[in-house]
Amino acid sequence: MLYYPVVKTVGFTPYNDFKQRLLEIAVGSMSLVFFIAIIVISYFSVAVAAYILVGYVLWWLTKIVGYSNRLIRAYWRMRLSEKINWRQKLADLNDVDKAQDELNGSESKGYMDNRADKYYLKYLQNAKANQVNILSPDDIYQAVIVAMYNEDPTILESTLEAIKNSNYDHGHTILIVAHEERGGKELSGKVRQIVSRYEGDFLLAIAIEHPADLPGEAKAKAGNITYAAKWLTTYITGSGLDPEQVLVTTLDVDNRPSPNYLAEVAYRYAITPGRIHNSYQPIPMFFNNIWDAPALMRVIAASNSFWVLMEALRPHRLRNFSSHAQSLQTLLDTNYWNVASIVEDGHQYWRTFFAYRGNHQVLPIFSPVYQDAVLVDGYFKTFKAQFMQLRRWAWGVADTPFVIRESWHAKDIPAWTRIISCTRQVEGYFSWVVAPIILAVGGWLPLIINTQASESVLAIQLPTVISWILTGALLGLIGPIVTNIMSMPPKPARYSRWRSLMMVLQWALVPVTLIVFGSLAALNAQVRLLFGRYLESFNVTEKKRVSDPLSI
């Protein structure tokens, strides 16, 4: 049982006690305190400020180069995963020894195919080494919950088509479109009509309407998918099925899973020890409408995609993000999602972590789920929508007091695990605000703040030194640029070759995107937490496509 009521997490209801409010103030002010401290230090000691700034920039230089390296490796891993016929491998679990013997004797394929087989073979070896009680593919059921508010029904259709075209046996697939009553009666009728076309393609296809304004719920995605998951629970238990054998994936309405996703996530679930203690995270690729989005939005979309892809090589740092999967048993053990939360995905990670007393991690699924880049009518509206989306993501900082309080009480979780968890939570949101600003203007702070700095050789040379370091950091853009080129869907005929060149040149906008749409959006969220101005509703990002989604 969680010691602090999850249903009262900040983000919907006001703080509940004085300790909670103190933590909110501390967390909300952490970035501002750092900036003030650097300004004060610069005023009193140019040398100390210079050493702090150079050290911080050097630290980020090593991180950036490491990010670039991991990104290329992770993209290679994703390519290998896409070469595997996961549906066939899933069927092979009925005779693991035979499958392993066949792989050990396979050397006549092409280079990529051989590498893919070796990559897959590691899964079998790990399962046997850990003596995993492997689930039979015939015992696994998958439920896909597609959350919808008031988006264009054609976007829903493209998502359902992608699910239908998955390389998977849909005789064990339950499709649920969770739509909002607030979307209106006309849209509700269209949704039911669309879903009815797929009734013969799945074990079950159904539209579940989430009633408006249920007590205790924020106007957010969590209440919608929780309502659908509770209906699913009734259906599963009424059918005599074991909730541990049901894997639940949640998708936004624009999310189109790759053909391999359902089979790969089922396979990983079948062979994973302690499977209900894990979340399963596919790679979000915001490329559905990437050719049509403005350059700034393209950079942000690619950067967000590549961040999760890169972190997939470090599962200990992964968190639930956007579309993800958990077993129905896990959802029962955590009482589904927190219906009062604005950022339900990241918060669900922590709820699962504490429900299982630290025995929880996120496993990467290298089959991508393709999503939309931010695009609405007009540049200004698009920029505003992008800022609001990133601010909503950054509102995950509001979970930090919850994480600290739960960690303090959870004495049965090893102390080091709790310390690391809290540190990563704080550092992630702190760096989101601080790093881009310091990297961009930090070298000039002592000269601006200290009137005597012009007499200091160290202060005068500081901008040059930091500039040299950042020039070296430009090497870190090699990974994103190369990965972006290889990941792009085919160029639509309506665009000239100039658009292709812009896909490379656009990366010069990285400083702008990091500061305006990164630092300032995250700072906005932290300041709101500092002053108790909670986000009380989910700002739904409008979905717009110039044409039908591209074939990827």
Coordinates of N, CA and C in Angstrom, one line a residue, residues 209-413:
E209 N -17.3 4.9 -24.0 CA -17.4 6.4 -23.8 C -17.1 6.7 -22.3
H210 N -16.2 7.6 -22.0 CA -15.9 8.0 -20.7 C -16.8 9.2 -20.3
P211 N -17.6 9.0 -19.3 CA -18.5 10.1 -18.9 C -17.7 11.3 -18.4
A212 N -18.3 12.5 -18.7 CA -17.7 13.7 -18.3 C -17.9 14.0 -16.8
D213 N -16.9 14.7 -16.3 CA -16.9 15.2 -14.9 C -17.2 14.2 -13.8
L214 N -16.5 13.1 -13.9 CA -16.6 12.1 -12.8 C -15.9 12.7 -11.5
P215 N -16.5 12.4 -10.3 CA -15.9 12.9 -9.1 C -14.4 12.5 -9.0
G216 N -13.6 13.5 -8.6 CA -12.2 13.2 -8.3 C -11.3 13.1 -9.5
E217 N -11.8 13.3 -10.7 CA -11.0 13.2 -11.9 C -10.6 14.6 -12.5
A218 N -9.3 14.6 -12.9 CA -8.9 15.8 -13.7 C -9.4 15.6 -15.1
K219 N -9.5 16.7 -15.8 CA -9.9 16.6 -17.3 C -8.7 16.2 -18.0
A220 N -8.4 14.9 -18.0 CA -7.1 14.4 -18.5 C -7.3 13.0 -19.1
K221 N -6.2 12.5 -19.7 CA -6.3 11.2 -20.3 C -6.4 10.1 -19.3
A222 N -5.9 10.2 -18.1 CA -5.8 9.1 -17.1 C -7.2 8.6 -16.8
G223 N -8.2 9.5 -16.6 CA -9.5 9.1 -16.3 C -10.2 8.3 -17.4
N224 N -9.9 8.7 -18.6 CA -10.4 8.0 -19.8 C -9.9 6.6 -19.9
I225 N -8.6 6.4 -19.9 CA -8.1 5.1 -20.0 C -8.4 4.2 -18.8
T226 N -8.4 4.8 -17.6 CA -8.8 4.0 -16.4 C -10.2 3.5 -16.5
Y227 N -11.1 4.3 -17.0 CA -12.5 3.9 -17.2 C -12.6 2.7 -18.2
A228 N -11.8 2.8 -19.2 CA -11.8 1.7 -20.2 C -11.1 0.5 -19.6
A229 N -10.1 0.6 -18.8 CA -9.4 -0.5 -18.2 C -10.3 -1.2 -17.2
K230 N -11.1 -0.5 -16.5 CA -12.0 -1.1 -15.6 C -13.1 -1.9 -16.3
W231 N -13.5 -1.4 -17.4 CA -14.5 -2.2 -18.2 C -13.8 -3.5 -18.7
L232 N -12.5 -3.3 -19.1 CA -11.7 -4.5 -19.6 C -11.6 -5.5 -18.5
T233 N -11.3 -5.1 -17.3 CA -11.2 -6.0 -16.1 C -12.5 -6.8 -15.9
T234 N -13.6 -6.2 -16.0 CA -14.9 -6.9 -15.9 C -15.0 -7.9 -17.0
Y235 N -14.6 -7.6 -18.2 CA -14.7 -8.5 -19.3 C -13.8 -9.7 -19.1
I236 N -12.5 -9.4 -18.7 CA -11.5 -10.5 -18.6 C -11.9 -11.4 -17.5
T237 N -12.3 -10.9 -16.3 CA -12.6 -11.8 -15.2 C -13.9 -12.5 -15.5
G238 N -14.8 -11.9 -16.2 CA -16.1 -12.6 -16.6 C -15.8 -13.7 -17.6
S239 N -14.7 -13.6 -18.3 CA -14.4 -14.6 -19.3 C -13.5 -15.8 -18.7
G240 N -13.2 -15.6 -17.4 CA -12.4 -16.6 -16.7 C -10.9 -16.6 -17.1
L241 N -10.5 -15.4 -17.6 CA -9.0 -15.3 -17.9 C -8.3 -14.7 -16.7
D242 N -7.0 -15.0 -16.7 CA -6.1 -14.6 -15.7 C -5.5 -13.2 -16.1
P243 N -5.7 -12.1 -15.2 CA -5.2 -10.8 -15.6 C -3.7 -10.7 -15.9
E244 N -3.0 -11.7 -15.3 CA -1.5 -11.7 -15.6 C -1.2 -12.1 -17.0
Q245 N -2.2 -12.7 -17.7 CA -2.0 -13.1 -19.1 C -2.5 -12.1 -20.1
V246 N -2.9 -11.0 -19.6 CA -3.4 -9.9 -20.4 C -2.5 -8.7 -20.4
L247 N -1.9 -8.3 -21.5 CA -1.0 -7.2 -21.7 C -1.8 -6.0 -22.3
V248 N -1.7 -4.9 -21.6 CA -2.5 -3.7 -22.0 C -1.6 -2.6 -22.5
T249 N -1.8 -2.2 -23.7 CA -1.0 -1.1 -24.3 C -2.0 0.1 -24.5
T250 N -1.5 1.2 -24.1 CA -2.3 2.5 -24.3 C -1.7 3.3 -25.4
L251 N -2.5 3.8 -26.3 CA -2.1 4.6 -27.4 C -2.9 5.9 -27.4
D252 N -2.2 7.0 -27.9 CA -3.0 8.2 -28.2 C -3.6 7.9 -29.6
V253 N -4.5 8.8 -30.0 CA -5.3 8.5 -31.2 C -4.4 8.6 -32.4
D254 N -3.3 9.3 -32.4 CA -2.4 9.4 -33.6 C -1.3 8.4 -33.6
N255 N -1.3 7.5 -32.6 CA -0.2 6.5 -32.5 C -0.4 5.3 -33.4
R256 N 0.6 5.1 -34.3 CA 0.5 4.0 -35.2 C 1.6 3.0 -34.9
P257 N 1.3 1.9 -34.3 CA 2.4 1.0 -33.9 C 2.9 0.3 -35.2
S258 N 4.2 0.1 -35.2 CA 4.8 -0.6 -36.3 C 4.3 -2.1 -36.4
P259 N 4.3 -2.7 -37.6 CA 3.8 -4.1 -37.7 C 4.3 -5.1 -36.7
N260 N 5.5 -4.8 -36.2 CA 6.2 -5.8 -35.3 C 5.8 -5.6 -33.8
Y261 N 5.2 -4.4 -33.5 CA 5.1 -4.0 -32.1 C 4.4 -5.1 -31.2
L262 N 3.2 -5.4 -31.6 CA 2.4 -6.3 -30.8 C 3.1 -7.7 -30.5
A263 N 3.7 -8.2 -31.6 CA 4.4 -9.5 -31.4 C 5.6 -9.4 -30.6
E264 N 6.4 -8.3 -30.7 CA 7.6 -8.1 -29.9 C 7.3 -7.9 -28.4
V265 N 6.3 -7.1 -28.2 CA 6.0 -6.8 -26.7 C 5.4 -8.1 -26.1
A266 N 4.6 -8.9 -26.9 CA 4.1 -10.2 -26.4 C 5.3 -11.1 -26.1
Y267 N 6.3 -11.2 -27.0 CA 7.4 -12.0 -26.8 C 8.2 -11.6 -25.6
R268 N 8.5 -10.3 -25.4 CA 9.3 -9.9 -24.3 C 8.5 -10.2 -23.0
Y269 N 7.2 -10.0 -23.0 CA 6.4 -10.3 -21.8 C 6.5 -11.8 -21.5
A270 N 6.4 -12.6 -22.5 CA 6.4 -14.1 -22.3 C 7.7 -14.6 -21.6
I271 N 8.8 -14.0 -21.9 CA 10.1 -14.6 -21.5 C 10.7 -13.8 -20.3
T272 N 10.0 -12.7 -19.8 CA 10.6 -11.9 -18.8 C 10.3 -12.4 -17.4
P273 N 11.3 -12.6 -16.6 CA 11.1 -12.9 -15.2 C 10.4 -11.8 -14.5
G274 N 9.4 -12.2 -13.6 CA 8.7 -11.1 -12.9 C 8.0 -10.2 -13.8
R275 N 7.4 -10.7 -14.8 CA 6.8 -9.9 -15.9 C 5.9 -8.8 -15.5
I276 N 5.1 -9.1 -14.4 CA 4.1 -8.1 -14.0 C 4.8 -6.9 -13.3
H277 N 6.0 -7.1 -13.0 CA 6.7 -6.0 -12.3 C 7.4 -5.0 -13.3
N278 N 7.1 -5.2 -14.5 CA 7.8 -4.3 -15.6 C 6.7 -3.6 -16.4
S279 N 7.2 -2.4 -16.9 CA 6.5 -1.7 -17.9 C 7.2 -1.9 -19.2
Y280 N 6.6 -1.8 -20.3 CA 7.2 -2.1 -21.6 C 7.0 -0.9 -22.5
Q281 N 8.2 -0.3 -22.9 CA 8.2 1.0 -23.6 C 8.7 0.9 -25.0
P282 N 7.7 1.1 -26.0 CA 8.2 1.2 -27.4 C 8.9 2.5 -27.6
I283 N 9.4 2.6 -28.8 CA 10.1 3.9 -29.2 C 9.1 4.8 -29.9
P284 N 8.8 6.0 -29.3 CA 8.0 6.9 -30.0 C 8.7 7.6 -31.1
M285 N 8.2 7.6 -32.3 CA 8.8 8.3 -33.4 C 7.8 9.3 -33.9
F286 N 8.0 10.6 -33.7 CA 7.1 11.7 -34.0 C 7.2 12.0 -35.5
F287 N 7.0 11.1 -36.4 CA 7.3 11.3 -37.8 C 6.1 11.1 -38.7
N288 N 4.9 10.9 -38.2 CA 3.8 10.8 -39.1 C 3.6 11.9 -40.1
N289 N 3.7 13.1 -39.6 CA 3.5 14.3 -40.5 C 4.8 15.2 -40.5
I290 N 5.9 14.6 -40.3 CA 7.2 15.3 -40.1 C 7.5 16.2 -41.3
W291 N 7.2 15.8 -42.5 CA 7.5 16.7 -43.7 C 6.7 17.9 -43.7
D292 N 5.5 17.9 -43.1 CA 4.6 19.0 -43.2 C 4.8 20.0 -42.0
A293 N 5.4 19.6 -40.9 CA 5.6 20.5 -39.8 C 6.7 21.6 -40.0
P294 N 6.6 22.7 -39.4 CA 7.6 23.8 -39.5 C 8.9 23.3 -38.9
A295 N 10.0 23.9 -39.3 CA 11.4 23.4 -39.0 C 11.6 23.3 -37.5
L296 N 11.1 24.3 -36.7 CA 11.3 24.2 -35.3 C 10.6 23.0 -34.7
M297 N 9.4 22.7 -35.2 CA 8.7 21.5 -34.7 C 9.3 20.2 -35.2
R298 N 9.9 20.2 -36.4 CA 10.6 19.0 -36.8 C 11.8 18.7 -35.9
V299 N 12.5 19.7 -35.5 CA 13.7 19.5 -34.7 C 13.2 19.0 -33.3
I300 N 12.2 19.5 -32.8 CA 11.7 19.1 -31.5 C 11.1 17.7 -31.6
A301 N 10.4 17.4 -32.6 CA 9.8 16.0 -32.8 C 10.9 15.0 -32.9
A302 N 12.0 15.3 -33.7 CA 13.1 14.3 -33.9 C 13.8 14.2 -32.5
S303 N 14.1 15.3 -31.9 CA 14.8 15.3 -30.6 C 14.1 14.4 -29.5
N304 N 12.7 14.6 -29.5 CA 12.0 13.9 -28.5 C 12.0 12.4 -28.8
S305 N 11.9 12.0 -30.1 CA 12.0 10.6 -30.5 C 13.4 10.1 -30.2
F306 N 14.4 10.8 -30.4 CA 15.8 10.3 -30.3 C 16.1 10.2 -28.8
W307 N 15.5 11.0 -27.9 CA 15.8 10.9 -26.5 C 15.4 9.6 -25.9
V308 N 14.2 9.2 -26.3 CA 13.7 7.9 -25.7 C 14.5 6.7 -26.4
L309 N 14.8 6.9 -27.7 CA 15.6 5.8 -28.4 C 16.9 5.7 -27.7
M310 N 17.6 6.8 -27.4 CA 18.9 6.8 -26.7 C 18.8 6.1 -25.3
E311 N 17.8 6.5 -24.6 CA 17.6 6.0 -23.2 C 17.3 4.6 -23.2
A312 N 16.8 4.0 -24.3 CA 16.5 2.6 -24.4 C 17.7 1.7 -24.1
L313 N 18.9 2.3 -24.4 CA 20.1 1.5 -24.1 C 20.5 1.6 -22.6
R314 N 19.7 2.4 -21.8 CA 19.9 2.5 -20.4 C 18.6 2.3 -19.7
P315 N 18.1 1.0 -19.7 CA 16.8 0.7 -19.1 C 16.6 1.2 -17.7
H316 N 17.7 1.3 -16.9 CA 17.6 1.8 -15.5 C 17.2 3.2 -15.5
R317 N 17.3 4.0 -16.6 CA 16.8 5.4 -16.6 C 15.5 5.6 -17.3
L318 N 15.0 4.5 -17.9 CA 13.8 4.7 -18.7 C 12.6 4.9 -17.8
R319 N 11.6 5.7 -18.3 CA 10.4 5.9 -17.6 C 9.2 5.7 -18.6
N320 N 8.1 5.4 -18.1 CA 6.9 5.4 -19.0 C 6.7 6.7 -19.7
F321 N 6.6 6.6 -21.0 CA 6.4 7.9 -21.8 C 5.4 7.6 -22.9
S322 N 4.3 8.4 -22.9 CA 3.3 8.3 -24.0 C 2.8 6.9 -24.1
S323 N 2.9 6.2 -25.2 CA 2.4 4.9 -25.4 C 3.3 3.9 -24.6
H324 N 2.7 3.0 -23.8 CA 3.5 2.0 -23.1 C 2.5 0.9 -22.8
A325 N 3.1 -0.2 -22.2 CA 2.3 -1.4 -21.9 C 2.6 -1.9 -20.5
Q326 N 1.6 -2.4 -19.8 CA 1.7 -3.1 -18.6 C 0.7 -4.2 -18.6
S327 N 0.9 -5.2 -17.7 CA -0.1 -6.3 -17.6 C -1.3 -5.7 -16.9
L328 N -2.4 -6.4 -17.1 CA -3.7 -6.0 -16.4 C -3.5 -6.2 -14.9
Q329 N -2.8 -7.3 -14.6 CA -2.5 -7.5 -13.2 C -1.8 -6.4 -12.5
T330 N -0.8 -5.8 -13.2 CA -0.1 -4.6 -12.7 C -1.0 -3.5 -12.5
L331 N -1.9 -3.3 -13.5 CA -2.9 -2.2 -13.3 C -3.8 -2.4 -12.1
L332 N -4.2 -3.6 -11.9 CA -5.0 -3.9 -10.7 C -4.2 -3.6 -9.4
D333 N -2.9 -4.0 -9.4 CA -2.1 -3.8 -8.2 C -1.8 -2.3 -8.0
T334 N -1.9 -1.5 -9.0 CA -1.7 0.0 -8.8 C -3.0 0.8 -8.8
N335 N -4.1 0.1 -8.9 CA -5.4 0.7 -9.0 C -5.4 1.6 -10.2
Y336 N -5.0 1.0 -11.3 CA -5.0 1.6 -12.7 C -4.1 2.9 -12.6
W337 N -4.5 3.9 -13.4 CA -3.7 5.2 -13.5 C -4.3 6.1 -12.5
N338 N -3.6 7.1 -12.1 CA -4.1 8.1 -11.2 C -5.0 9.1 -11.9
V339 N -6.3 9.0 -11.7 CA -7.2 9.8 -12.5 C -7.1 11.3 -12.1
A340 N -6.4 11.7 -11.1 CA -6.2 13.1 -10.8 C -4.9 13.7 -11.3
S341 N -4.2 12.8 -12.1 CA -2.9 13.3 -12.6 C -3.0 13.8 -14.0
I342 N -2.2 14.9 -14.3 CA -2.1 15.4 -15.6 C -1.1 14.7 -16.5
V343 N 0.0 14.2 -15.9 CA 1.0 13.5 -16.6 C 0.9 12.0 -16.1
E344 N 0.0 11.3 -16.7 CA -0.3 10.0 -16.2 C 0.8 8.9 -16.5
D345 N 1.5 9.1 -17.6 CA 2.5 8.1 -17.9 C 3.7 8.1 -17.0
G346 N 4.3 9.2 -16.8 CA 5.5 9.2 -15.9 C 5.1 8.9 -14.4
H347 N 3.9 9.4 -14.0 CA 3.4 9.2 -12.7 C 3.1 7.7 -12.5
Q348 N 2.7 7.0 -13.5 CA 2.4 5.6 -13.4 C 3.7 4.8 -13.1
Y349 N 4.8 5.3 -13.6 CA 6.1 4.6 -13.3 C 6.3 4.6 -11.8
W350 N 6.1 5.8 -11.2 CA 6.4 5.9 -9.8 C 5.4 5.1 -8.9
R351 N 4.1 5.1 -9.4 CA 3.1 4.3 -8.6 C 3.4 2.8 -8.7
T352 N 3.9 2.4 -9.8 CA 4.3 1.0 -10.0 C 5.5 0.7 -9.2
F353 N 6.5 1.6 -9.2 CA 7.7 1.4 -8.5 C 7.5 1.2 -7.0
F354 N 6.6 2.1 -6.4 CA 6.4 2.0 -5.0 C 5.4 0.9 -4.6
A355 N 4.5 0.6 -5.5 CA 3.5 -0.5 -5.3 C 4.3 -1.9 -5.2
Y356 N 5.4 -2.0 -6.0 CA 6.2 -3.2 -5.9 C 7.5 -3.0 -5.1
R357 N 7.5 -2.0 -4.3 CA 8.6 -1.8 -3.3 C 9.9 -1.7 -4.0
G358 N 10.0 -1.0 -5.1 CA 11.2 -0.8 -5.9 C 11.5 -1.9 -6.9
N359 N 10.8 -3.0 -6.9 CA 11.0 -4.1 -7.8 C 10.3 -3.8 -9.1
H360 N 10.7 -2.8 -9.8 CA 10.1 -2.4 -11.1 C 11.1 -1.7 -12.0
Q361 N 11.0 -2.0 -13.3 CA 11.8 -1.3 -14.2 C 11.0 -1.2 -15.6
V362 N 11.5 -0.4 -16.4 CA 10.9 -0.2 -17.8 C 11.8 -0.9 -18.8
L363 N 11.2 -1.9 -19.5 CA 12.0 -2.6 -20.5 C 11.7 -2.0 -21.9
P364 N 12.8 -1.7 -22.7 CA 12.6 -1.1 -24.0 C 12.1 -2.1 -25.0
I365 N 11.1 -1.7 -25.8 CA 10.6 -2.5 -27.0 C 11.1 -1.7 -28.2
F366 N 12.0 -2.3 -29.0 CA 12.6 -1.5 -30.1 C 11.8 -1.4 -31.3
S367 N 10.6 -1.9 -31.3 CA 9.6 -1.7 -32.4 C 9.0 -0.3 -32.2
P368 N 9.1 0.6 -33.1 CA 8.6 2.0 -32.9 C 7.0 2.1 -32.9
V369 N 6.6 3.2 -32.3 CA 5.2 3.6 -32.5 C 5.2 5.0 -33.1
Y370 N 4.7 5.2 -34.3 CA 4.8 6.4 -35.0 C 3.7 7.4 -34.5
Q371 N 4.1 8.6 -34.2 CA 3.2 9.6 -33.7 C 3.3 10.9 -34.5
D372 N 2.4 11.9 -34.3 CA 2.4 13.1 -35.0 C 3.3 14.2 -34.3
A373 N 4.1 14.9 -35.2 CA 4.7 16.1 -34.7 C 3.6 17.2 -34.5
V374 N 3.9 18.2 -33.7 CA 2.9 19.2 -33.5 C 2.7 20.1 -34.8
L375 N 1.4 20.2 -35.2 CA 1.1 20.9 -36.4 C -0.4 21.3 -36.3
V376 N -0.6 22.6 -36.2 CA -2.0 23.1 -36.3 C -2.0 24.3 -37.3
D377 N -3.2 24.9 -37.5 CA -3.3 25.9 -38.5 C -2.6 27.2 -38.0
G378 N -1.6 27.6 -38.8 CA -0.9 28.9 -38.5 C 0.4 28.6 -37.7
Y379 N 1.4 29.4 -38.0 CA 2.7 29.2 -37.2 C 2.5 29.5 -35.8
F380 N 1.9 30.6 -35.5 CA 1.8 31.0 -34.1 C 1.1 30.0 -33.2
K381 N -0.1 29.5 -33.8 CA -0.8 28.5 -33.1 C 0.0 27.2 -32.9
T382 N 0.8 26.9 -33.9 CA 1.6 25.7 -33.8 C 2.7 25.9 -32.7
F383 N 3.3 27.0 -32.7 CA 4.3 27.3 -31.7 C 3.7 27.2 -30.3
K384 N 2.5 27.8 -30.2 CA 1.9 27.8 -28.9 C 1.5 26.4 -28.4
A385 N 1.0 25.6 -29.4 CA 0.6 24.2 -29.1 C 1.8 23.4 -28.7
Q386 N 3.0 23.7 -29.3 CA 4.2 22.9 -29.0 C 4.6 23.3 -27.6
F387 N 4.6 24.6 -27.3 CA 5.0 25.1 -25.9 C 4.1 24.4 -24.9
M388 N 2.8 24.4 -25.1 CA 1.9 23.9 -24.1 C 2.1 22.4 -23.9
Q389 N 2.4 21.7 -25.0 CA 2.6 20.2 -24.9 C 3.9 20.0 -24.1
L390 N 5.0 20.7 -24.3 CA 6.2 20.5 -23.6 C 6.0 20.9 -22.1
R391 N 5.2 22.0 -21.9 CA 5.0 22.4 -20.5 C 4.2 21.3 -19.8
R392 N 3.3 20.6 -20.5 CA 2.5 19.5 -19.8 C 3.5 18.4 -19.5
W393 N 4.4 18.1 -20.4 CA 5.3 17.0 -20.1 C 6.2 17.4 -18.9
A394 N 6.6 18.7 -18.9 CA 7.5 19.1 -17.8 C 6.8 19.2 -16.5
W395 N 5.4 19.2 -16.5 CA 4.7 19.2 -15.3 C 4.9 17.9 -14.5
G396 N 5.6 16.9 -15.1 CA 6.0 15.8 -14.3 C 6.9 16.1 -13.1
V397 N 7.4 17.3 -13.1 CA 8.2 17.8 -11.9 C 7.3 17.8 -10.7
A398 N 6.0 17.9 -10.9 CA 5.1 17.9 -9.7 C 5.0 16.6 -9.0
D399 N 5.5 15.5 -9.7 CA 5.6 14.2 -9.0 C 6.8 14.2 -8.0
T400 N 7.7 15.1 -8.1 CA 8.9 15.0 -7.2 C 8.6 15.0 -5.7
P401 N 7.7 15.9 -5.2 CA 7.4 15.7 -3.8 C 6.8 14.4 -3.4
F402 N 6.0 13.8 -4.3 CA 5.4 12.5 -4.1 C 6.5 11.5 -4.0
V403 N 7.5 11.5 -4.9 CA 8.6 10.6 -5.0 C 9.4 10.7 -3.7
I404 N 9.7 11.9 -3.3 CA 10.5 12.1 -2.1 C 9.8 11.5 -0.8
R405 N 8.5 11.8 -0.7 CA 7.8 11.4 0.5 C 7.6 9.9 0.5
E406 N 7.3 9.3 -0.6 CA 7.2 7.8 -0.7 C 8.6 7.2 -0.4
S407 N 9.6 7.7 -0.9 CA 11.0 7.2 -0.7 C 11.3 7.2 0.8
W408 N 11.0 8.3 1.4 CA 11.3 8.5 2.9 C 10.6 7.4 3.7
H409 N 9.3 7.0 3.3 CA 8.6 6.1 4.1 C 8.9 4.6 3.7
A410 N 9.4 4.4 2.5 CA 9.6 3.0 2.0 C 10.9 2.4 2.5
K411 N 10.9 2.1 3.8 CA 12.1 1.6 4.4 C 12.5 0.2 3.9
D412 N 11.5 -0.5 3.3 CA 11.8 -1.8 2.8 C 12.5 -1.8 1.4
I413 N 12.6 -0.6 0.8 CA 13.3 -0.5 -0.4 C 14.8 -0.1 0.0

